[in-house]
Coordinates of C-alpha atoms and ligand atoms in Angstrom, one line a residue:
M1 CA 7.5 7.1 -36.6
F2 CA 9.7 4.1 -36.9
R3 CA 12.6 2.9 -39.0
L4 CA 12.5 -1.0 -39.2
I5 CA 15.6 -2.8 -40.5
N6 CA 16.8 -6.4 -40.9
V7 CA 20.0 -7.3 -39.1
E8 CA 21.1 -10.8 -39.8
G9 CA 17.5 -11.9 -40.4
R10 CA 16.2 -10.3 -37.2
A11 CA 13.9 -7.3 -37.0
A12 CA 15.6 -4.2 -35.5
L13 CA 15.0 -0.5 -35.3
D14 CA 17.4 2.2 -36.6
H15 CA 17.9 5.0 -34.1
E16 CA 20.6 7.7 -34.4
G17 CA 23.2 5.5 -36.1
S18 CA 22.7 2.4 -34.0
W19 CA 20.5 -0.7 -34.3
Y20 CA 18.3 -2.1 -31.5
D21 CA 17.1 -5.7 -31.7
L22 CA 13.3 -5.5 -31.6
A23 CA 12.7 -8.7 -29.7
G24 CA 15.2 -7.6 -27.1
L25 CA 13.8 -4.1 -26.9
S26 CA 10.2 -5.3 -26.5
G27 CA 10.9 -8.5 -24.5
D28 CA 8.7 -10.3 -27.1
P29 CA 10.4 -13.0 -29.1
G30 CA 7.5 -12.9 -31.5
L31 CA 8.9 -9.6 -32.8
A32 CA 12.2 -11.1 -33.9
D33 CA 10.9 -12.1 -37.4
P34 CA 10.8 -9.0 -39.7
M35 CA 7.6 -10.3 -41.3
A36 CA 5.9 -10.3 -37.9
A37 CA 7.3 -6.9 -37.2
V38 CA 5.7 -5.5 -40.4
S39 CA 2.3 -7.0 -39.5
R40 CA 2.6 -5.5 -36.0
H41 CA 3.8 -2.1 -37.3
G42 CA 1.3 -0.2 -35.1
E43 CA 3.4 -1.2 -32.1
L44 CA 6.7 0.0 -33.5
H45 CA 6.1 3.7 -33.0
A46 CA 6.2 3.4 -29.2
L47 CA 9.2 1.0 -29.3
Q48 CA 11.1 3.4 -31.5
G49 CA 10.7 5.9 -28.7
E50 CA 12.2 3.5 -26.2
C51 CA 15.5 3.1 -28.1
G52 CA 17.1 6.1 -26.5
A53 CA 16.8 4.6 -23.0
S54 CA 18.1 1.1 -24.1
A55 CA 21.5 -0.3 -25.0
P56 CA 22.0 -0.6 -28.7
G57 CA 22.9 -3.8 -30.4
G58 CA 25.7 -2.1 -32.3
P59 CA 26.5 0.7 -34.7
L60 CA 24.7 0.7 -38.1
D61 CA 28.0 1.6 -39.8
G62 CA 29.6 -1.6 -41.0
T63 CA 26.5 -3.7 -40.2
L64 CA 25.3 -5.7 -43.2
L65 CA 21.5 -5.2 -43.5
G66 CA 19.1 -7.6 -45.1
P67 CA 15.9 -6.6 -47.0
P68 CA 13.5 -5.0 -44.5
V69 CA 10.7 -7.2 -45.9
P70 CA 12.5 -10.5 -46.7
R71 CA 9.6 -12.8 -47.6
P72 CA 6.7 -10.9 -49.2
N73 CA 3.8 -13.0 -50.4
Q74 CA 3.2 -10.7 -53.4
V75 CA 5.4 -8.2 -55.2
F76 CA 3.7 -5.9 -57.7
G77 CA 5.6 -3.8 -60.2
I78 CA 4.2 -0.8 -62.0
G79 CA 5.5 0.2 -65.5
L80 CA 5.5 3.6 -67.2
N81 CA 4.3 5.5 -64.1
Y82 CA 6.3 8.7 -64.5
R83 CA 5.4 11.0 -67.4
A84 CA 9.0 11.7 -68.4
H85 CA 9.8 8.0 -68.3
A86 CA 6.9 7.1 -70.5
A87 CA 8.1 9.8 -72.9
E88 CA 11.7 8.5 -73.0
T89 CA 10.5 5.0 -73.9
G90 CA 8.3 6.3 -76.7
M91 CA 5.2 4.6 -75.2
A92 CA 1.8 6.2 -74.6
E93 CA 0.9 6.9 -70.9
P94 CA -1.1 4.0 -69.6
E95 CA -4.8 4.4 -68.9
A96 CA -4.6 2.1 -65.9
P97 CA -1.6 1.0 -63.9
L98 CA 0.6 -1.3 -66.1
T99 CA 1.1 -4.1 -63.6
F100 CA 3.5 -7.0 -63.6
T101 CA 5.0 -9.1 -60.8
K102 CA 8.6 -9.4 -59.5
F103 CA 8.5 -13.0 -58.2
P104 CA 9.3 -12.7 -54.4
S105 CA 12.5 -14.8 -54.7
C106 CA 14.2 -11.9 -56.4
I107 CA 14.1 -9.7 -53.3
S108 CA 17.5 -8.9 -51.9
G109 CA 19.1 -6.4 -49.5
P110 CA 20.4 -2.8 -49.6
S111 CA 24.0 -3.8 -50.3
S112 CA 23.5 -7.1 -52.2
D113 CA 25.4 -7.8 -55.4
V114 CA 23.6 -7.8 -58.7
A115 CA 24.7 -10.8 -60.9
L116 CA 24.1 -9.6 -64.4
S117 CA 22.0 -11.9 -66.7
G118 CA 23.2 -10.4 -70.0
E119 CA 24.4 -7.4 -71.9
A120 CA 21.3 -5.3 -71.5
V121 CA 20.6 -5.2 -67.8
D122 CA 19.1 -1.9 -66.6
W123 CA 18.7 0.1 -63.4
E124 CA 15.3 1.4 -62.2
V125 CA 15.2 3.2 -58.8
E126 CA 11.7 3.1 -57.3
L127 CA 9.7 4.0 -54.2
V128 CA 8.4 0.7 -52.7
V129 CA 5.2 0.6 -50.7
V130 CA 4.8 -2.0 -48.0
I131 CA 1.3 -3.0 -47.1
G132 CA 0.5 -3.2 -43.4
G133 CA -2.5 -5.5 -43.2
P134 CA -5.6 -7.0 -45.0
T135 CA -6.6 -4.6 -47.8
V136 CA -9.5 -5.4 -50.1
G137 CA -11.4 -2.8 -52.1
V138 CA -9.9 0.2 -50.2
S139 CA -10.9 3.7 -51.4
V140 CA -8.2 6.1 -52.6
E141 CA -9.1 8.3 -49.6
D142 CA -8.4 5.5 -47.1
A143 CA -5.5 3.9 -48.9
W144 CA -2.6 5.4 -46.9
G145 CA -4.1 3.7 -43.9
S146 CA -3.2 0.4 -45.4
V147 CA 0.5 1.2 -45.6
A148 CA 3.0 0.0 -43.0
G149 CA 5.7 2.1 -44.5
L150 CA 7.9 3.0 -47.4
T151 CA 11.3 1.7 -48.6
L152 CA 13.5 2.1 -51.6
G153 CA 14.0 -0.5 -54.3
Q154 CA 15.8 -1.2 -57.6
D155 CA 13.6 -2.9 -60.2
I156 CA 16.6 -4.4 -62.0
S157 CA 15.5 -5.4 -65.5
D158 CA 16.9 -7.6 -68.3
R159 CA 15.8 -5.6 -71.4
L160 CA 16.5 -8.4 -73.9
L161 CA 14.3 -10.9 -72.0
Q162 CA 11.7 -8.2 -71.2
G163 CA 11.2 -7.6 -74.9
A164 CA 11.6 -11.1 -76.2
G165 CA 9.0 -12.9 -78.3
D166 CA 5.7 -11.9 -80.0
R167 CA 3.9 -11.3 -76.7
P168 CA 6.6 -9.9 -74.3
Q169 CA 6.1 -10.5 -70.6
F170 CA 7.9 -8.4 -68.1
S171 CA 7.9 -10.6 -65.0
L172 CA 10.7 -13.1 -65.4
A173 CA 13.0 -10.4 -66.9
K174 CA 12.7 -8.5 -63.6
S175 CA 12.9 -11.6 -61.3
F176 CA 16.4 -13.0 -61.6
T177 CA 17.8 -13.8 -58.2
G178 CA 19.0 -10.5 -56.7
Y179 CA 17.1 -8.3 -59.1
G180 CA 15.1 -6.7 -56.3
P181 CA 17.5 -4.8 -53.9
T182 CA 15.4 -3.2 -51.2
G183 CA 16.1 -1.1 -48.1
P184 CA 17.9 0.2 -46.2
A185 CA 14.9 0.7 -43.8
L186 CA 11.1 0.4 -43.8
V187 CA 10.1 3.9 -42.7
S188 CA 6.6 4.8 -41.5
P189 CA 4.6 7.3 -43.6
D190 CA 4.4 9.8 -40.7
A191 CA 8.2 10.3 -41.0
F192 CA 7.8 12.2 -44.2
D193 CA 6.7 15.9 -44.5
D194 CA 4.5 14.7 -47.5
P195 CA 4.6 11.0 -48.3
D196 CA 3.2 11.8 -51.8
D197 CA 6.3 14.0 -52.6
I198 CA 9.6 12.1 -52.0
G199 CA 12.8 12.8 -53.9
L200 CA 14.6 9.8 -55.3
W201 CA 17.7 9.3 -57.4
C202 CA 20.1 6.8 -58.9
E203 CA 23.8 7.0 -59.8
V204 CA 25.7 4.3 -61.8
S205 CA 29.5 4.3 -61.1
G206 CA 29.3 8.0 -60.0
E207 CA 27.1 9.3 -62.9
R208 CA 23.7 10.7 -61.9
M209 CA 21.2 8.8 -64.1
Q210 CA 17.8 9.4 -62.4
D211 CA 16.6 12.3 -60.2
S212 CA 12.9 12.9 -59.6
R213 CA 10.1 13.2 -57.1
T214 CA 7.1 11.0 -56.5
D215 CA 4.7 13.9 -57.0
D216 CA 5.4 13.2 -60.7
L217 CA 3.8 9.7 -60.5
I218 CA 1.0 9.3 -63.0
F219 CA -0.8 6.9 -60.6
S220 CA -0.1 8.0 -57.0
V221 CA 0.5 5.6 -54.1
P222 CA -3.1 5.7 -52.9
V223 CA -4.5 5.3 -56.4
L224 CA -2.2 2.2 -56.9
I225 CA -3.3 0.6 -53.7
S226 CA -7.0 1.3 -54.3
Y227 CA -6.7 -0.1 -57.9
L228 CA -4.7 -3.2 -57.0
S229 CA -6.9 -3.9 -54.0
S230 CA -10.0 -3.9 -56.3
I231 CA -8.5 -7.0 -58.0
C232 CA -6.2 -8.7 -55.5
A233 CA -6.5 -9.2 -51.8
L234 CA -3.4 -7.4 -50.4
D235 CA -2.0 -8.2 -47.0
S236 CA 0.8 -7.4 -44.6
G237 CA 4.3 -7.5 -46.2
D238 CA 3.1 -7.2 -49.8
L239 CA 5.4 -4.9 -51.8
I240 CA 4.4 -2.4 -54.6
F241 CA 7.3 -1.2 -56.7
T242 CA 5.7 2.1 -57.9
G243 CA 7.5 2.7 -61.1
T244 CA 10.8 4.3 -62.2
P245 CA 11.5 7.9 -63.2
S246 CA 13.2 8.9 -66.5
G247 CA 16.9 8.3 -67.0
V248 CA 17.1 4.5 -67.4
G249 CA 19.8 2.8 -69.5
V250 CA 17.6 1.7 -72.3
A251 CA 16.9 5.3 -73.2
R252 CA 20.7 6.1 -73.1
N253 CA 21.9 2.9 -74.8
R254 CA 24.1 2.4 -71.6
F255 CA 23.7 -0.8 -69.7
L256 CA 25.2 -2.3 -66.5
A257 CA 28.5 -4.1 -66.7
P258 CA 30.5 -6.1 -64.2
G259 CA 32.4 -3.6 -62.0
D260 CA 29.6 -1.0 -62.1
T261 CA 28.2 0.2 -58.8
I262 CA 24.5 1.2 -58.5
V263 CA 24.0 3.8 -55.8
S264 CA 20.3 4.7 -55.1
G265 CA 18.8 7.1 -52.6
A266 CA 15.6 8.6 -51.4
E267 CA 14.8 11.4 -48.9
V268 CA 14.3 10.1 -45.3
I269 CA 14.6 6.5 -46.4
G270 CA 18.3 6.4 -47.1
G271 CA 20.4 4.6 -49.7
L272 CA 21.2 1.3 -51.5
R273 CA 24.6 0.4 -52.8
N274 CA 24.7 -2.6 -55.1
A275 CA 27.8 -3.9 -57.0
C276 CA 27.4 -5.5 -60.4
V277 CA 29.1 -8.8 -61.0
A278 CA 29.0 -11.3 -63.9
G279 CA 26.1 -13.7 -63.8
T280 CA 24.3 -16.2 -66.0
G281 CA 21.4 -15.6 -68.4
P282 CA 18.3 -17.6 -69.0
L283 CA 18.4 -21.1 -70.4
Q284 CA 18.6 -20.9 -74.2
L285 CA 15.8 -23.1 -75.7
Ligands
ZN1 ZN1 10.2 -0.7 -62.7

């Protein structure tokens, strides 16, 4: 297994509370870039095992981490992918994955601030799949073999913009700068007892809002990969936000405000902590 992290833009491994610079550990400067490390994820298992015999770069505590996959080429988002969440929105369960994009410029780190774009900005904790290499037309049975690892994400969503107009489009409403906190680590699938059953949760200013498991997904991780790869050529570093469980703000009529803190967590992966600050909305036309 491995736990890949981003320390000041450089790929590192997380081992027992310390970080180890990947290029230093391997002696290969080509592994300094987190995107290169994702594409060479097969090599990281052995390097993770070497951490114990090397000097750490420093303690994880107090180290500001960046997004484990800072420059994905493609970022897919899946809507209404938990039954209880589809029910709370009053929408029918989709017959195929309801797919939108989060434009890659929205991707931020595990402790990045969220600059709110309006009065109806919502939280959505999600398991995020990171593709490991070229993936076209992969079968459901083989789809886990296309995965470099899993991380945690927040699909921050401006509900006013998401629902605006006669033909609402999700993508821009979920793509304001900083609306894609991810991290803290990219964890290989073999680190999980069952990568199809991972607990995840979200608290806003201390109140538990979401608490579920990925075995409740309508379309599982391998089904999503197989479906998306039947249409788009996937490749190393592509992200799939797999959908959010029930408990979002729009179903509670409670939205994010400056001063709120969003704390998200997932088994094995770890947590995100994102402070909400005042931001600016879209240009009014
Ligand atoms: Zn979402």
